[in-house]
Amino acid sequence: MSGGGVAASASVSVPASVPASVSAFAPASAILTPMPAPPSDVAVIGGGPIGLELAVAFRQAGVSCVQFEAGAIGSTIAWWAPGTQFFSSPERLELAGVPLVTPDQAKATREQYLGYLRSVVRQFDLDVRTYERVVGIERTETGFRLRSVRSSHGVGGPEDNADATPRHAGPETRTETLTDTRRIVLAIGNLHRPRSLDGVPGVTLPHVSHYFAEPHRYFKRRVLIVGGKNSAVEAALRCYRVGADVTLSYRGEAFDPRRVKYWLRPEIEWLIEQGRIGWHPCTRPVRITPEAVTLAPVEAAEPITTVAADDVLLLTGYEQDPRLFEDLGVELMGDARAPRHERETMETPVPGVYVAGTAVGGSQRRTRVFIENSHVHVERIVRAITGRDPAFSCDAVYASLEES
Ligand SMILES: Cc1cc2nc3c(=O)[nH]c(=O)nc-3n(C[C@H](O)[C@H](O)[C@H](O)COP(=O)(O)OP(=O)(O)OC[C@H]3O[C@@H](n4cnc5c(N)ncnc54)[C@H](O)[C@@H]3O)c2cc1C
């Protein structure tokens, strides 16, 4: 991308309180590239939908932008099971004013949306450095120096969490690239690692996963699913329909209408009522073996039942890896550990460091930040940096709505 200047009103000062070096992830063996190119105006970390929308807005505003994505673009969506449909309506997922047209006027599937993301990148000729993971950020006189390494997949998802190497280091840390920038936007998402069921024997067995894979693989398998929100319910329905013998274990007494989509709830409730899907409310797994899962009441230790299972899906949600925020000195707030930021500008208390997209929400127990109510972050950041609105309109009405 060609580098135009930002508006004169936009100035960046960097606080003395920020540590001079926030490069906690440096592998000792890394070979440093001698000199980075001249600084860009902005570096966007993350090539998910919101990071890409920001990159379009910067391009159109003449702001020079370098963008890093640890995997392929949209890598969070790429790890969903094939054929997964968005819960959000297509028009709410549109980026930078580019229509998202589905062939059947239904909600977009994972595949359709990934195709859409590719077309957005091509249409605006975005220069995303894919398979390039930011592993450290240092303060410089004019802004920040990013250290990135080659990476074989995005942050989060089954491949990332199967890595034995420390998160952010990635498996391929042999060469390292330095990039200077005046500002940073962290659009890193928040589904980086599964919520762990600490202390449950057997959680690391090979037939236990936090990720619902290609449904076909569950044909004629006994599948025990732990969870009771959208992902668990959807996986239960899809496994049932491919011919699996499905049982659900859920902490709650019943499905919460605020956490299970209104079109999924009657289906799962009916199948449970009919005895076609097994149901153990108010339970939690206390032991997993290669053949079975032992369940106990949520509030008691004494097991109440053992369910035979060939596959175990622990669909109890995901958490954000906050290390880039922590290392930059951005305060993390509340139980969700959400990065502190100014609502009107999305700038964190560390001048020049912004946050966008679902990264804003931290590790949300109940998801409140989605793609549709994140478009407005793009508008706020572009306005804060350039003093102007983006060339496309970010439909602010979605910002105040529940996902649908
Ligand atoms: C089954 C399922 C269904 C869902 N349905 C919906 C839905 O209907 N509507 C909705 O809005 N949301 C839905 N979501 C959530 C959806 O995935 C997020 O809303 C969406 O991906 C957020 O976009 P984003 O750009 O904020 O972040 P992400 O898409 O998560 O993008 C962040 C990107 O940053 C990259 N990254 C992170 N750290 C680094 C680093 N250090 N260096 C380089 N790159 C990095 C990651 O690899 C990732 O690609 C669903 C999630 C699941 C699991």
PDB file of C-alpha atoms in Angstrom, residues 70-316:
ATOM      1  CA  ALA A  70      -0.798 -15.215  11.988  1.00  0.00           C
ATOM      2  CA  GLY A  71      -2.642 -17.574   9.651  1.00  0.00           C
ATOM      3  CA  ALA A  72      -4.838 -17.181   6.603  1.00  0.00           C
ATOM      4  CA  ILE A  73      -7.257 -14.259   6.555  1.00  0.00           C
ATOM      5  CA  GLY A  74     -10.360 -15.040   8.602  1.00  0.00           C
ATOM      6  CA  SER A  75      -8.531 -17.808  10.393  1.00  0.00           C
ATOM      7  CA  THR A  76     -10.943 -17.811  13.352  1.00  0.00           C
ATOM      8  CA  ILE A  77     -13.826 -18.579  11.011  1.00  0.00           C
ATOM      9  CA  ALA A  78     -11.715 -21.093   9.107  1.00  0.00           C
ATOM     10  CA  TRP A  79     -11.584 -23.393  12.142  1.00  0.00           C
ATOM     11  CA  TRP A  80     -15.366 -23.705  12.462  1.00  0.00           C
ATOM     12  CA  ALA A  81     -16.794 -27.018  11.248  1.00  0.00           C
ATOM     13  CA  PRO A  82     -17.480 -27.092   7.498  1.00  0.00           C
ATOM     14  CA  GLY A  83     -20.920 -25.778   6.597  1.00  0.00           C
ATOM     15  CA  THR A  84     -21.388 -23.863   9.870  1.00  0.00           C
ATOM     16  CA  GLN A  85     -23.836 -21.023   9.340  1.00  0.00           C
ATOM     17  CA  PHE A  86     -23.423 -17.606  10.878  1.00  0.00           C
ATOM     18  CA  PHE A  87     -26.008 -16.639  13.434  1.00  0.00           C
ATOM     19  CA  SER A  88     -25.788 -13.060  12.184  1.00  0.00           C
ATOM     20  CA  SER A  89     -27.743 -11.939   9.149  1.00  0.00           C
ATOM     21  CA  PRO A  90     -25.641 -11.388   6.008  1.00  0.00           C
ATOM     22  CA  GLU A  91     -26.169  -7.628   5.834  1.00  0.00           C
ATOM     23  CA  ARG A  92     -24.755  -7.272   9.339  1.00  0.00           C
ATOM     24  CA  LEU A  93     -21.581  -9.069   8.354  1.00  0.00           C
ATOM     25  CA  GLU A  94     -20.879  -6.870   5.345  1.00  0.00           C
ATOM     26  CA  LEU A  95     -17.534  -5.094   5.344  1.00  0.00           C
ATOM     27  CA  ALA A  96     -16.661  -1.700   3.901  1.00  0.00           C
ATOM     28  CA  GLY A  97     -19.971  -1.449   2.069  1.00  0.00           C
ATOM     29  CA  VAL A  98     -19.347  -4.559  -0.050  1.00  0.00           C
ATOM     30  CA  PRO A  99     -22.601  -6.546  -0.361  1.00  0.00           C
ATOM     31  CA  LEU A 100     -22.588 -10.061   1.031  1.00  0.00           C
ATOM     32  CA  VAL A 101     -24.958 -11.956  -1.243  1.00  0.00           C
ATOM     33  CA  THR A 102     -25.819 -15.530  -0.326  1.00  0.00           C
ATOM     34  CA  PRO A 103     -27.141 -17.802  -3.083  1.00  0.00           C
ATOM     35  CA  ASP A 104     -30.276 -18.752  -1.145  1.00  0.00           C
ATOM     36  CA  GLN A 105     -30.830 -15.501   0.764  1.00  0.00           C
ATOM     37  CA  ALA A 106     -30.075 -17.435   3.948  1.00  0.00           C
ATOM     38  CA  LYS A 107     -27.433 -16.753   6.564  1.00  0.00           C
ATOM     39  CA  ALA A 108     -23.904 -17.112   5.239  1.00  0.00           C
ATOM     40  CA  THR A 109     -21.944 -20.278   5.795  1.00  0.00           C
ATOM     41  CA  ARG A 110     -18.337 -20.412   6.883  1.00  0.00           C
ATOM     42  CA  GLU A 111     -17.300 -21.167   3.276  1.00  0.00           C
ATOM     43  CA  GLN A 112     -19.355 -18.341   1.777  1.00  0.00           C
ATOM     44  CA  TYR A 113     -17.983 -15.824   4.247  1.00  0.00           C
ATOM     45  CA  LEU A 114     -14.378 -16.913   3.757  1.00  0.00           C
ATOM     46  CA  GLY A 115     -14.915 -16.465   0.006  1.00  0.00           C
ATOM     47  CA  TYR A 116     -16.381 -13.049   0.722  1.00  0.00           C
ATOM     48  CA  LEU A 117     -13.333 -12.076   2.827  1.00  0.00           C
ATOM     49  CA  ARG A 118     -11.031 -13.111  -0.021  1.00  0.00           C
ATOM     50  CA  SER A 119     -12.994 -10.997  -2.447  1.00  0.00           C
ATOM     51  CA  VAL A 120     -12.816  -7.965  -0.132  1.00  0.00           C
ATOM     52  CA  VAL A 121      -9.034  -8.328   0.115  1.00  0.00           C
ATOM     53  CA  ARG A 122      -8.783  -8.608  -3.668  1.00  0.00           C
ATOM     54  CA  GLN A 123     -11.192  -5.802  -4.411  1.00  0.00           C
ATOM     55  CA  PHE A 124      -9.233  -3.340  -2.293  1.00  0.00           C
ATOM     56  CA  ASP A 125      -5.865  -4.926  -3.045  1.00  0.00           C
ATOM     57  CA  LEU A 126      -5.073  -5.177   0.650  1.00  0.00           C
ATOM     58  CA  ASP A 127      -1.531  -6.055   1.546  1.00  0.00           C
ATOM     59  CA  VAL A 128      -2.012  -8.510   4.401  1.00  0.00           C
ATOM     60  CA  ARG A 129       1.078 -10.260   5.653  1.00  0.00           C
ATOM     61  CA  THR A 130      -0.488 -13.649   6.191  1.00  0.00           C
ATOM     62  CA  TYR A 131       1.190 -16.411   8.208  1.00  0.00           C
ATOM     63  CA  GLU A 132       3.128 -13.694  10.032  1.00  0.00           C
ATOM     64  CA  ARG A 133       2.614 -13.610  13.788  1.00  0.00           C
ATOM     65  CA  VAL A 134       3.407 -10.581  15.920  1.00  0.00           C
ATOM     66  CA  VAL A 135       5.362 -11.849  18.898  1.00  0.00           C
ATOM     67  CA  GLY A 136       6.670  -8.695  20.500  1.00  0.00           C
ATOM     68  CA  ILE A 137       6.263  -4.926  20.482  1.00  0.00           C
ATOM     69  CA  GLU A 138       8.836  -2.386  21.576  1.00  0.00           C
ATOM     70  CA  ARG A 139       8.539   1.339  22.068  1.00  0.00           C
ATOM     71  CA  THR A 140      10.608   3.541  19.787  1.00  0.00           C
ATOM     72  CA  GLU A 141      11.061   7.300  19.580  1.00  0.00           C
ATOM     73  CA  THR A 142       8.445   7.598  16.866  1.00  0.00           C
ATOM     74  CA  GLY A 143       6.046   4.867  17.904  1.00  0.00           C
ATOM     75  CA  PHE A 144       6.485   1.136  18.028  1.00  0.00           C
ATOM     76  CA  ARG A 145       8.642  -1.658  16.616  1.00  0.00           C
ATOM     77  CA  LEU A 146       6.851  -4.931  15.965  1.00  0.00           C
ATOM     78  CA  ARG A 147       8.630  -8.237  15.889  1.00  0.00           C
ATOM     79  CA  SER A 148       6.960 -10.923  13.837  1.00  0.00           C
ATOM     80  CA  VAL A 149       7.788 -14.490  12.914  1.00  0.00           C
ATOM     81  CA  ARG A 150       6.579 -16.970  10.334  1.00  0.00           C
ATOM     82  CA  SER A 151       3.636 -18.958  11.596  1.00  0.00           C
ATOM     83  CA  SER A 152       1.762 -21.950  10.205  1.00  0.00           C
ATOM     84  CA  HIS A 153      -1.740 -21.051  11.413  1.00  0.00           C
ATOM     85  CA  GLY A 154      -3.824 -18.342  13.039  1.00  0.00           C
ATOM     86  CA  VAL A 155      -3.973 -17.635  16.743  1.00  0.00           C
ATOM     87  CA  GLY A 156      -6.638 -19.861  18.282  1.00  0.00           C
ATOM     88  CA  GLY A 157      -8.201 -22.965  16.794  1.00  0.00           C
ATOM     89  CA  PRO A 158      -7.256 -26.625  17.005  1.00  0.00           C
ATOM     90  CA  GLU A 159      -3.865 -26.383  15.336  1.00  0.00           C
ATOM     91  CA  ASP A 160      -2.709 -23.508  17.497  1.00  0.00           C
ATOM     92  CA  ASN A 161      -3.817 -25.194  20.670  1.00  0.00           C
ATOM     93  CA  ALA A 162      -2.244 -28.494  19.708  1.00  0.00           C
ATOM     94  CA  ASP A 163       1.149 -26.807  19.529  1.00  0.00           C
ATOM     95  CA  ALA A 164       3.537 -27.815  22.241  1.00  0.00           C
ATOM     96  CA  THR A 165       5.442 -24.572  21.721  1.00  0.00           C
ATOM     97  CA  PRO A 166       4.417 -21.519  23.751  1.00  0.00           C
ATOM     98  CA  ARG A 167       1.558 -19.517  22.274  1.00  0.00           C
ATOM     99  CA  HIS A 168       2.750 -16.577  20.182  1.00  0.00           C
ATOM    100  CA  ALA A 169       6.091 -18.244  19.637  1.00  0.00           C
ATOM    101  CA  GLY A 170       4.642 -20.562  17.020  1.00  0.00           C
ATOM    102  CA  PRO A 171       6.530 -23.495  15.649  1.00  0.00           C
ATOM    103  CA  GLU A 172       8.628 -21.562  13.146  1.00  0.00           C
ATOM    104  CA  THR A 173      10.621 -18.941  14.970  1.00  0.00           C
ATOM    105  CA  ARG A 174      13.799 -19.163  12.972  1.00  0.00           C
ATOM    106  CA  THR A 175      13.599 -15.772  11.307  1.00  0.00           C
ATOM    107  CA  GLU A 176      12.182 -12.603  12.680  1.00  0.00           C
ATOM    108  CA  THR A 177      11.025  -9.443  10.944  1.00  0.00           C
ATOM    109  CA  LEU A 178      11.043  -5.956  12.433  1.00  0.00           C
ATOM    110  CA  THR A 179       8.448  -3.411  11.396  1.00  0.00           C
ATOM    111  CA  ASP A 180       8.211   0.168  12.607  1.00  0.00           C
ATOM    112  CA  THR A 181       4.908   1.924  12.931  1.00  0.00           C
ATOM    113  CA  ARG A 182       3.484   5.016  14.546  1.00  0.00           C
ATOM    114  CA  ARG A 183       0.322   3.390  15.866  1.00  0.00           C
ATOM    115  CA  ILE A 184      -1.031  -0.076  16.482  1.00  0.00           C
ATOM    116  CA  VAL A 185      -4.529  -1.488  16.268  1.00  0.00           C
ATOM    117  CA  LEU A 186      -5.018  -4.805  18.035  1.00  0.00           C
ATOM    118  CA  ALA A 187      -7.818  -6.562  16.137  1.00  0.00           C
ATOM    119  CA  ILE A 188      -6.731  -9.934  17.461  1.00  0.00           C
ATOM    120  CA  GLY A 189     -10.112 -11.457  18.315  1.00  0.00           C
ATOM    121  CA  ASN A 190     -10.846 -13.278  21.546  1.00  0.00           C
ATOM    122  CA  LEU A 191     -11.283 -17.005  20.811  1.00  0.00           C
ATOM    123  CA  HIS A 192      -7.650 -17.910  21.372  1.00  0.00           C
ATOM    124  CA  ARG A 193      -7.751 -20.869  23.711  1.00  0.00           C
ATOM    125  CA  PRO A 194     -10.423 -23.146  25.106  1.00  0.00           C
ATOM    126  CA  ARG A 195     -11.741 -22.588  28.595  1.00  0.00           C
ATOM    127  CA  SER A 196     -10.028 -25.408  30.404  1.00  0.00           C
ATOM    128  CA  LEU A 197     -11.658 -27.999  32.632  1.00  0.00           C
ATOM    129  CA  ASP A 198      -8.733 -27.962  34.995  1.00  0.00           C
ATOM    130  CA  GLY A 199      -8.179 -30.980  37.114  1.00  0.00           C
ATOM    131  CA  VAL A 200     -10.475 -33.350  35.213  1.00  0.00           C
ATOM    132  CA  PRO A 201      -8.468 -36.517  34.557  1.00  0.00           C
ATOM    133  CA  GLY A 202      -8.485 -37.469  30.893  1.00  0.00           C
ATOM    134  CA  VAL A 203      -9.067 -34.030  29.297  1.00  0.00           C
ATOM    135  CA  THR A 204      -5.962 -34.395  27.187  1.00  0.00           C
ATOM    136  CA  LEU A 205      -6.831 -37.824  25.788  1.00  0.00           C
ATOM    137  CA  PRO A 206      -6.768 -37.902  21.970  1.00  0.00           C
ATOM    138  CA  HIS A 207     -10.531 -38.443  21.582  1.00  0.00           C
ATOM    139  CA  VAL A 208     -11.270 -35.304  23.631  1.00  0.00           C
ATOM    140  CA  SER A 209     -11.489 -32.000  21.777  1.00  0.00           C
ATOM    141  CA  HIS A 210     -12.591 -28.419  22.289  1.00  0.00           C
ATOM    142  CA  TYR A 211     -13.337 -28.105  18.585  1.00  0.00           C
ATOM    143  CA  PHE A 212     -16.273 -29.546  16.651  1.00  0.00           C
ATOM    144  CA  ALA A 213     -14.747 -30.945  13.475  1.00  0.00           C
ATOM    145  CA  GLU A 214     -16.178 -32.200  10.171  1.00  0.00           C
ATOM    146  CA  PRO A 215     -19.537 -33.766  11.259  1.00  0.00           C
ATOM    147  CA  HIS A 216     -19.087 -36.876   9.099  1.00  0.00           C
ATOM    148  CA  ARG A 217     -16.373 -38.159  11.405  1.00  0.00           C
ATOM    149  CA  TYR A 218     -18.957 -38.637  14.172  1.00  0.00           C
ATOM    150  CA  PHE A 219     -21.127 -41.075  12.154  1.00  0.00           C
ATOM    151  CA  LYS A 220     -21.993 -44.084  14.346  1.00  0.00           C
ATOM    152  CA  ARG A 221     -19.900 -42.709  17.196  1.00  0.00           C
ATOM    153  CA  ARG A 222     -21.052 -42.227  20.769  1.00  0.00           C
ATOM    154  CA  VAL A 223     -20.435 -38.523  21.331  1.00  0.00           C
ATOM    155  CA  LEU A 224     -20.598 -36.849  24.727  1.00  0.00           C
ATOM    156  CA  ILE A 225     -20.855 -33.085  24.403  1.00  0.00           C
ATOM    157  CA  VAL A 226     -20.189 -30.822  27.378  1.00  0.00           C
ATOM    158  CA  GLY A 227     -21.856 -27.398  27.157  1.00  0.00           C
ATOM    159  CA  GLY A 228     -25.281 -25.884  26.706  1.00  0.00           C
ATOM    160  CA  LYS A 229     -24.873 -22.748  24.618  1.00  0.00           C
ATOM    161  CA  ASN A 230     -25.053 -22.199  20.877  1.00  0.00           C
ATOM    162  CA  SER A 231     -21.909 -24.104  19.902  1.00  0.00           C
ATOM    163  CA  ALA A 232     -22.741 -27.164  22.015  1.00  0.00           C
ATOM    164  CA  VAL A 233     -26.369 -27.254  20.912  1.00  0.00           C
ATOM    165  CA  GLU A 234     -25.490 -26.837  17.248  1.00  0.00           C
ATOM    166  CA  ALA A 235     -22.852 -29.569  17.458  1.00  0.00           C
ATOM    167  CA  ALA A 236     -25.346 -31.879  19.197  1.00  0.00           C
ATOM    168  CA  LEU A 237     -27.920 -31.344  16.436  1.00  0.00           C
ATOM    169  CA  ARG A 238     -25.412 -31.849  13.650  1.00  0.00           C
ATOM    170  CA  CYS A 239     -23.873 -34.946  15.241  1.00  0.00           C
ATOM    171  CA  TYR A 240     -27.356 -36.397  15.752  1.00  0.00           C
ATOM    172  CA  ARG A 241     -28.200 -35.778  12.086  1.00  0.00           C
ATOM    173  CA  VAL A 242     -25.093 -37.544  10.830  1.00  0.00           C
ATOM    174  CA  GLY A 243     -26.072 -40.611  12.816  1.00  0.00           C
ATOM    175  CA  ALA A 244     -24.136 -40.208  16.044  1.00  0.00           C
ATOM    176  CA  ASP A 245     -25.419 -41.330  19.426  1.00  0.00           C
ATOM    177  CA  VAL A 246     -25.345 -37.973  21.231  1.00  0.00           C
ATOM    178  CA  THR A 247     -25.464 -37.102  24.929  1.00  0.00           C
ATOM    179  CA  LEU A 248     -25.264 -33.589  26.372  1.00  0.00           C
ATOM    180  CA  SER A 249     -23.930 -32.705  29.806  1.00  0.00           C
ATOM    181  CA  TYR A 250     -24.663 -29.123  30.864  1.00  0.00           C
ATOM    182  CA  ARG A 251     -24.078 -27.160  34.058  1.00  0.00           C
ATOM    183  CA  GLY A 252     -27.443 -25.474  33.718  1.00  0.00           C
ATOM    184  CA  GLU A 253     -30.857 -26.861  34.491  1.00  0.00           C
ATOM    185  CA  ALA A 254     -32.291 -25.851  31.110  1.00  0.00           C
ATOM    186  CA  PHE A 255     -31.165 -24.011  27.965  1.00  0.00           C
ATOM    187  CA  ASP A 256     -30.964 -20.270  28.483  1.00  0.00           C
ATOM    188  CA  PRO A 257     -32.979 -18.496  25.762  1.00  0.00           C
ATOM    189  CA  ARG A 258     -30.396 -15.684  25.784  1.00  0.00           C
ATOM    190  CA  ARG A 259     -27.593 -18.135  25.001  1.00  0.00           C
ATOM    191  CA  VAL A 260     -29.230 -20.517  22.567  1.00  0.00           C
ATOM    192  CA  LYS A 261     -30.664 -19.212  19.315  1.00  0.00           C
ATOM    193  CA  TYR A 262     -34.434 -19.238  19.142  1.00  0.00           C
ATOM    194  CA  TRP A 263     -34.452 -21.567  16.150  1.00  0.00           C
ATOM    195  CA  LEU A 264     -32.132 -24.112  17.777  1.00  0.00           C
ATOM    196  CA  ARG A 265     -33.798 -24.366  21.178  1.00  0.00           C
ATOM    197  CA  PRO A 266     -37.107 -26.002  20.169  1.00  0.00           C
ATOM    198  CA  GLU A 267     -35.244 -28.534  18.053  1.00  0.00           C
ATOM    199  CA  ILE A 268     -32.862 -29.656  20.778  1.00  0.00           C
ATOM    200  CA  GLU A 269     -35.584 -29.638  23.429  1.00  0.00           C
ATOM    201  CA  TRP A 270     -37.832 -31.817  21.291  1.00  0.00           C
ATOM    202  CA  LEU A 271     -35.067 -34.325  20.539  1.00  0.00           C
ATOM    203  CA  ILE A 272     -34.225 -34.535  24.246  1.00  0.00           C
ATOM    204  CA  GLU A 273     -37.883 -34.925  25.152  1.00  0.00           C
ATOM    205  CA  GLN A 274     -38.145 -37.780  22.652  1.00  0.00           C
ATOM    206  CA  GLY A 275     -35.078 -39.449  24.168  1.00  0.00           C
ATOM    207  CA  ARG A 276     -33.203 -39.166  20.883  1.00  0.00           C
ATOM    208  CA  ILE A 277     -30.459 -37.085  22.434  1.00  0.00           C
ATOM    209  CA  GLY A 278     -29.266 -37.955  25.946  1.00  0.00           C
ATOM    210  CA  TRP A 279     -29.455 -35.142  28.485  1.00  0.00           C
ATOM    211  CA  HIS A 280     -27.751 -34.667  31.839  1.00  0.00           C
ATOM    212  CA  PRO A 281     -28.576 -31.198  33.161  1.00  0.00           C
ATOM    213  CA  CYS A 282     -26.815 -29.751  36.226  1.00  0.00           C
ATOM    214  CA  THR A 283     -23.806 -32.006  35.664  1.00  0.00           C
ATOM    215  CA  ARG A 284     -20.117 -31.688  34.956  1.00  0.00           C
ATOM    216  CA  PRO A 285     -17.512 -34.215  33.869  1.00  0.00           C
ATOM    217  CA  VAL A 286     -15.222 -35.394  36.637  1.00  0.00           C
ATOM    218  CA  ARG A 287     -13.293 -38.117  34.828  1.00  0.00           C
ATOM    219  CA  ILE A 288     -12.710 -39.045  31.199  1.00  0.00           C
ATOM    220  CA  THR A 289     -11.375 -42.410  30.101  1.00  0.00           C
ATOM    221  CA  PRO A 290     -10.885 -43.741  26.549  1.00  0.00           C
ATOM    222  CA  GLU A 291     -14.329 -45.386  26.787  1.00  0.00           C
ATOM    223  CA  ALA A 292     -16.516 -43.225  29.011  1.00  0.00           C
ATOM    224  CA  VAL A 293     -17.138 -39.970  30.869  1.00  0.00           C
ATOM    225  CA  THR A 294     -18.134 -39.881  34.519  1.00  0.00           C
ATOM    226  CA  LEU A 295     -20.513 -37.062  35.453  1.00  0.00           C
ATOM    227  CA  ALA A 296     -21.164 -35.523  38.871  1.00  0.00           C
ATOM    228  CA  PRO A 297     -23.671 -32.902  39.981  1.00  0.00           C
ATOM    229  CA  VAL A 298     -22.340 -29.356  39.525  1.00  0.00           C
ATOM    230  CA  GLU A 299     -22.291 -28.699  43.255  1.00  0.00           C
ATOM    231  CA  ALA A 300     -21.210 -32.137  44.494  1.00  0.00           C
ATOM    232  CA  ALA A 301     -18.235 -34.416  44.045  1.00  0.00           C
ATOM    233  CA  GLU A 302     -20.004 -37.781  44.144  1.00  0.00           C
ATOM    234  CA  PRO A 303     -20.417 -39.137  40.587  1.00  0.00           C
ATOM    235  CA  ILE A 304     -23.963 -39.884  39.511  1.00  0.00           C
ATOM    236  CA  THR A 305     -23.541 -41.567  36.156  1.00  0.00           C
ATOM    237  CA  THR A 306     -21.058 -42.782  33.589  1.00  0.00           C
ATOM    238  CA  VAL A 307     -21.757 -42.251  29.889  1.00  0.00           C
ATOM    239  CA  ALA A 308     -20.047 -44.392  27.259  1.00  0.00           C
ATOM    240  CA  ALA A 309     -18.303 -42.142  24.722  1.00  0.00           C
ATOM    241  CA  ASP A 310     -16.024 -42.655  21.721  1.00  0.00           C
ATOM    242  CA  ASP A 311     -15.604 -38.910  21.265  1.00  0.00           C
ATOM    243  CA  VAL A 312     -15.840 -36.118  23.822  1.00  0.00           C
ATOM    244  CA  LEU A 313     -16.476 -32.521  22.782  1.00  0.00           C
ATOM    245  CA  LEU A 314     -15.831 -29.925  25.455  1.00  0.00           C
ATOM    246  CA  LEU A 315     -17.681 -26.944  23.973  1.00  0.00           C
ATOM    247  CA  THR A 316     -17.555 -24.685  26.988  1.00  0.00           C
TER     248      THR A 316
END
